[in-house]
PDB file of C-alpha atoms and ligand atoms in Angstrom:
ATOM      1  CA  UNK Q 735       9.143 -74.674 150.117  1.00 90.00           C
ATOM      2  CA  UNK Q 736      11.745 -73.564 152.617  1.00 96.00           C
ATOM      3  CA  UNK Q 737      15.522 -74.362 152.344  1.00 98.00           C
ATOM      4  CA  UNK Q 738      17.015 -74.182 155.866  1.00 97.00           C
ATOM      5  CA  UNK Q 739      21.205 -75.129 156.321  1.00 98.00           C
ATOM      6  CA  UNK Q 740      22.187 -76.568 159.801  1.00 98.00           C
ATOM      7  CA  UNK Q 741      26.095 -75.161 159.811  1.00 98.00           C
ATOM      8  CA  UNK Q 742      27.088 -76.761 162.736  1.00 98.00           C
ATOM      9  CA  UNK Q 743      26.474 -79.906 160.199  1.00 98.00           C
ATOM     10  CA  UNK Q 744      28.061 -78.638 157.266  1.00 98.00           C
ATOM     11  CA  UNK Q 745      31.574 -79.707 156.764  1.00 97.00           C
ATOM     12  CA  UNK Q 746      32.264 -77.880 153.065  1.00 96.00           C
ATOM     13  CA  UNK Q 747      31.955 -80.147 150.523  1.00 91.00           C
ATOM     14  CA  UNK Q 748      30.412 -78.534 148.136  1.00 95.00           C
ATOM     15  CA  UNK Q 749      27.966 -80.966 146.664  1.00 97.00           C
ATOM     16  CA  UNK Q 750      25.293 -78.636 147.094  1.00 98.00           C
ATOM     17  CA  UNK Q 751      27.331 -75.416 145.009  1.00 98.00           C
ATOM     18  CA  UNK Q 752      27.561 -78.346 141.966  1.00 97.00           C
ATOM     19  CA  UNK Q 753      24.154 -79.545 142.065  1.00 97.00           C
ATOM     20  CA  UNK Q 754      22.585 -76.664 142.241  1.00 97.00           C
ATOM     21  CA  UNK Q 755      24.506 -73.027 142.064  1.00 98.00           C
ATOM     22  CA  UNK Q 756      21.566 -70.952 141.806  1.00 97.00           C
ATOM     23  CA  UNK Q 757      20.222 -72.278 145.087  1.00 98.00           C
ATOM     24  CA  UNK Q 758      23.845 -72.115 146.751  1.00 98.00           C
ATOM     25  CA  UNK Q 759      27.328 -70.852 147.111  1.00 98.00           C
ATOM     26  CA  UNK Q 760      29.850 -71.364 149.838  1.00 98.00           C
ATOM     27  CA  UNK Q 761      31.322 -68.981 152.484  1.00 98.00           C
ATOM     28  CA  UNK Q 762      34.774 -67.528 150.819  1.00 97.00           C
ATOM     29  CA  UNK Q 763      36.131 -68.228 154.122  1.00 97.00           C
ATOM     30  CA  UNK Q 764      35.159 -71.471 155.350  1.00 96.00           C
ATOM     31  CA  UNK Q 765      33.645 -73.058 152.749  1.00 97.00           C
ATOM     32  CA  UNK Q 766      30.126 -73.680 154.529  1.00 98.00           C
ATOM     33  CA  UNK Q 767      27.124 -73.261 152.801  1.00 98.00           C
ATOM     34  CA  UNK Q 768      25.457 -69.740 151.950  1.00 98.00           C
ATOM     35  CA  UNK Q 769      21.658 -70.583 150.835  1.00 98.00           C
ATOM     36  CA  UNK Q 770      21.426 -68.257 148.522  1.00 98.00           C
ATOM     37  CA  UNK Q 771      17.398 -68.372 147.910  1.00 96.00           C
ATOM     38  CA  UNK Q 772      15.765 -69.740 151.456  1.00 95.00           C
ATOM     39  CA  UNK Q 773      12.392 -69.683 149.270  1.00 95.00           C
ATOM     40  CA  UNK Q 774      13.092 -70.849 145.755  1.00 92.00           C
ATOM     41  CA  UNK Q 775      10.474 -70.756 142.966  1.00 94.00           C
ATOM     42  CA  UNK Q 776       8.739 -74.175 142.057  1.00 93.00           C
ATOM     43  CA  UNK Q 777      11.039 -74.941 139.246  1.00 96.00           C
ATOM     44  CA  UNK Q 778      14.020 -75.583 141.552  1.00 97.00           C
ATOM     45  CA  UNK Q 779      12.425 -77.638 144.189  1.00 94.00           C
ATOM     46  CA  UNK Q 780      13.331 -80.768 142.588  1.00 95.00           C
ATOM     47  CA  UNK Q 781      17.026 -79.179 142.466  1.00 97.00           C
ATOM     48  CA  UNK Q 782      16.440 -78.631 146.566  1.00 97.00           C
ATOM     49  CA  UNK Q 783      15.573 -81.768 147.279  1.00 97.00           C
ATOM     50  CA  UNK Q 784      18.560 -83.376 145.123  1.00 97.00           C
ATOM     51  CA  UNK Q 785      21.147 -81.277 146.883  1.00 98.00           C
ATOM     52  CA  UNK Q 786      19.768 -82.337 150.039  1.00 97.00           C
ATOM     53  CA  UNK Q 787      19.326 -85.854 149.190  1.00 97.00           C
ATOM     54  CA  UNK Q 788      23.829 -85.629 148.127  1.00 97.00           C
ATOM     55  CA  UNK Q 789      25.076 -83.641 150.971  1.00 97.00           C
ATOM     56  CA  UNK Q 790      27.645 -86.085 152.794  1.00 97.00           C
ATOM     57  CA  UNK Q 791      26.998 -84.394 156.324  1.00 97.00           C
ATOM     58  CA  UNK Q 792      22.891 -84.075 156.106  1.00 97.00           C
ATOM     59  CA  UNK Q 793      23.149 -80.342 156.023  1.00 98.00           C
ATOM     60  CA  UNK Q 794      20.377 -79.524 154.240  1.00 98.00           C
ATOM     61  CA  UNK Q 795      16.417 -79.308 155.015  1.00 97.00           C
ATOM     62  CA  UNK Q 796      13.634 -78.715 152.531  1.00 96.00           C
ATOM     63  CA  UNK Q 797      10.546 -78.062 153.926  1.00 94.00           C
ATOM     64  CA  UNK Q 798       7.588 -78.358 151.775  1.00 81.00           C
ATOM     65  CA  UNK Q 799       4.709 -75.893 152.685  1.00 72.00           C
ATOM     66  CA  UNK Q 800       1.505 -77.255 153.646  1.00 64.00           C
TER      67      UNK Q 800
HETATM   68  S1  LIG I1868      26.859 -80.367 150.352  1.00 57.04           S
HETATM   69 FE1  LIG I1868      26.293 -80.261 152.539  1.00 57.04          FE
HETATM   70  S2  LIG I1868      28.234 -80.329 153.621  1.00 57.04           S
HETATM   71 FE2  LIG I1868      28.681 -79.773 151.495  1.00 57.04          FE
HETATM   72  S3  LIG I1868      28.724 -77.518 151.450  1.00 57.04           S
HETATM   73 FE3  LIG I1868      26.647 -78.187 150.910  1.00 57.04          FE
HETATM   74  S4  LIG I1868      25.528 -78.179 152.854  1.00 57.04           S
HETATM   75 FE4  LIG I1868      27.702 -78.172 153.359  1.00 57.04          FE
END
């Protein structure tokens, strides 16, 4: 699985950060999104997929290897 943040997109809410702060944190001086694992372990992939699924601005992509 691959996380990948589009930060033209990404307008700073923070959803991601509270759904899942070992996946993400947020830019000190914007506020946009810092993926902080692009290639998290299986255990968080259903974390990825909800922080995707509740970002306002569609920020997020999980890609699911094949
Ligand atoms: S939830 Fe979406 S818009 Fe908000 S900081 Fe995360 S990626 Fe950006």
């Amino acid at each position: 699985m691959t996380i990948t943040a589009d930060l033209s997109r990404c307008v700073g809410a923070g959803q991601c950060v509270l759904t899942e702060p070992r996946l993400f944190d947020q830019d000190p001086d914007d506020g946009t999104v810092v993926v902080l694992d692009h290639e998290p372990p299986a255990d968080l992939v259903e974390a990825a997929h909800e922080a995707a699924r509740l970002c306002p601005s569609r920020a997020l992509a999980v890609a699911v290897a094949t």
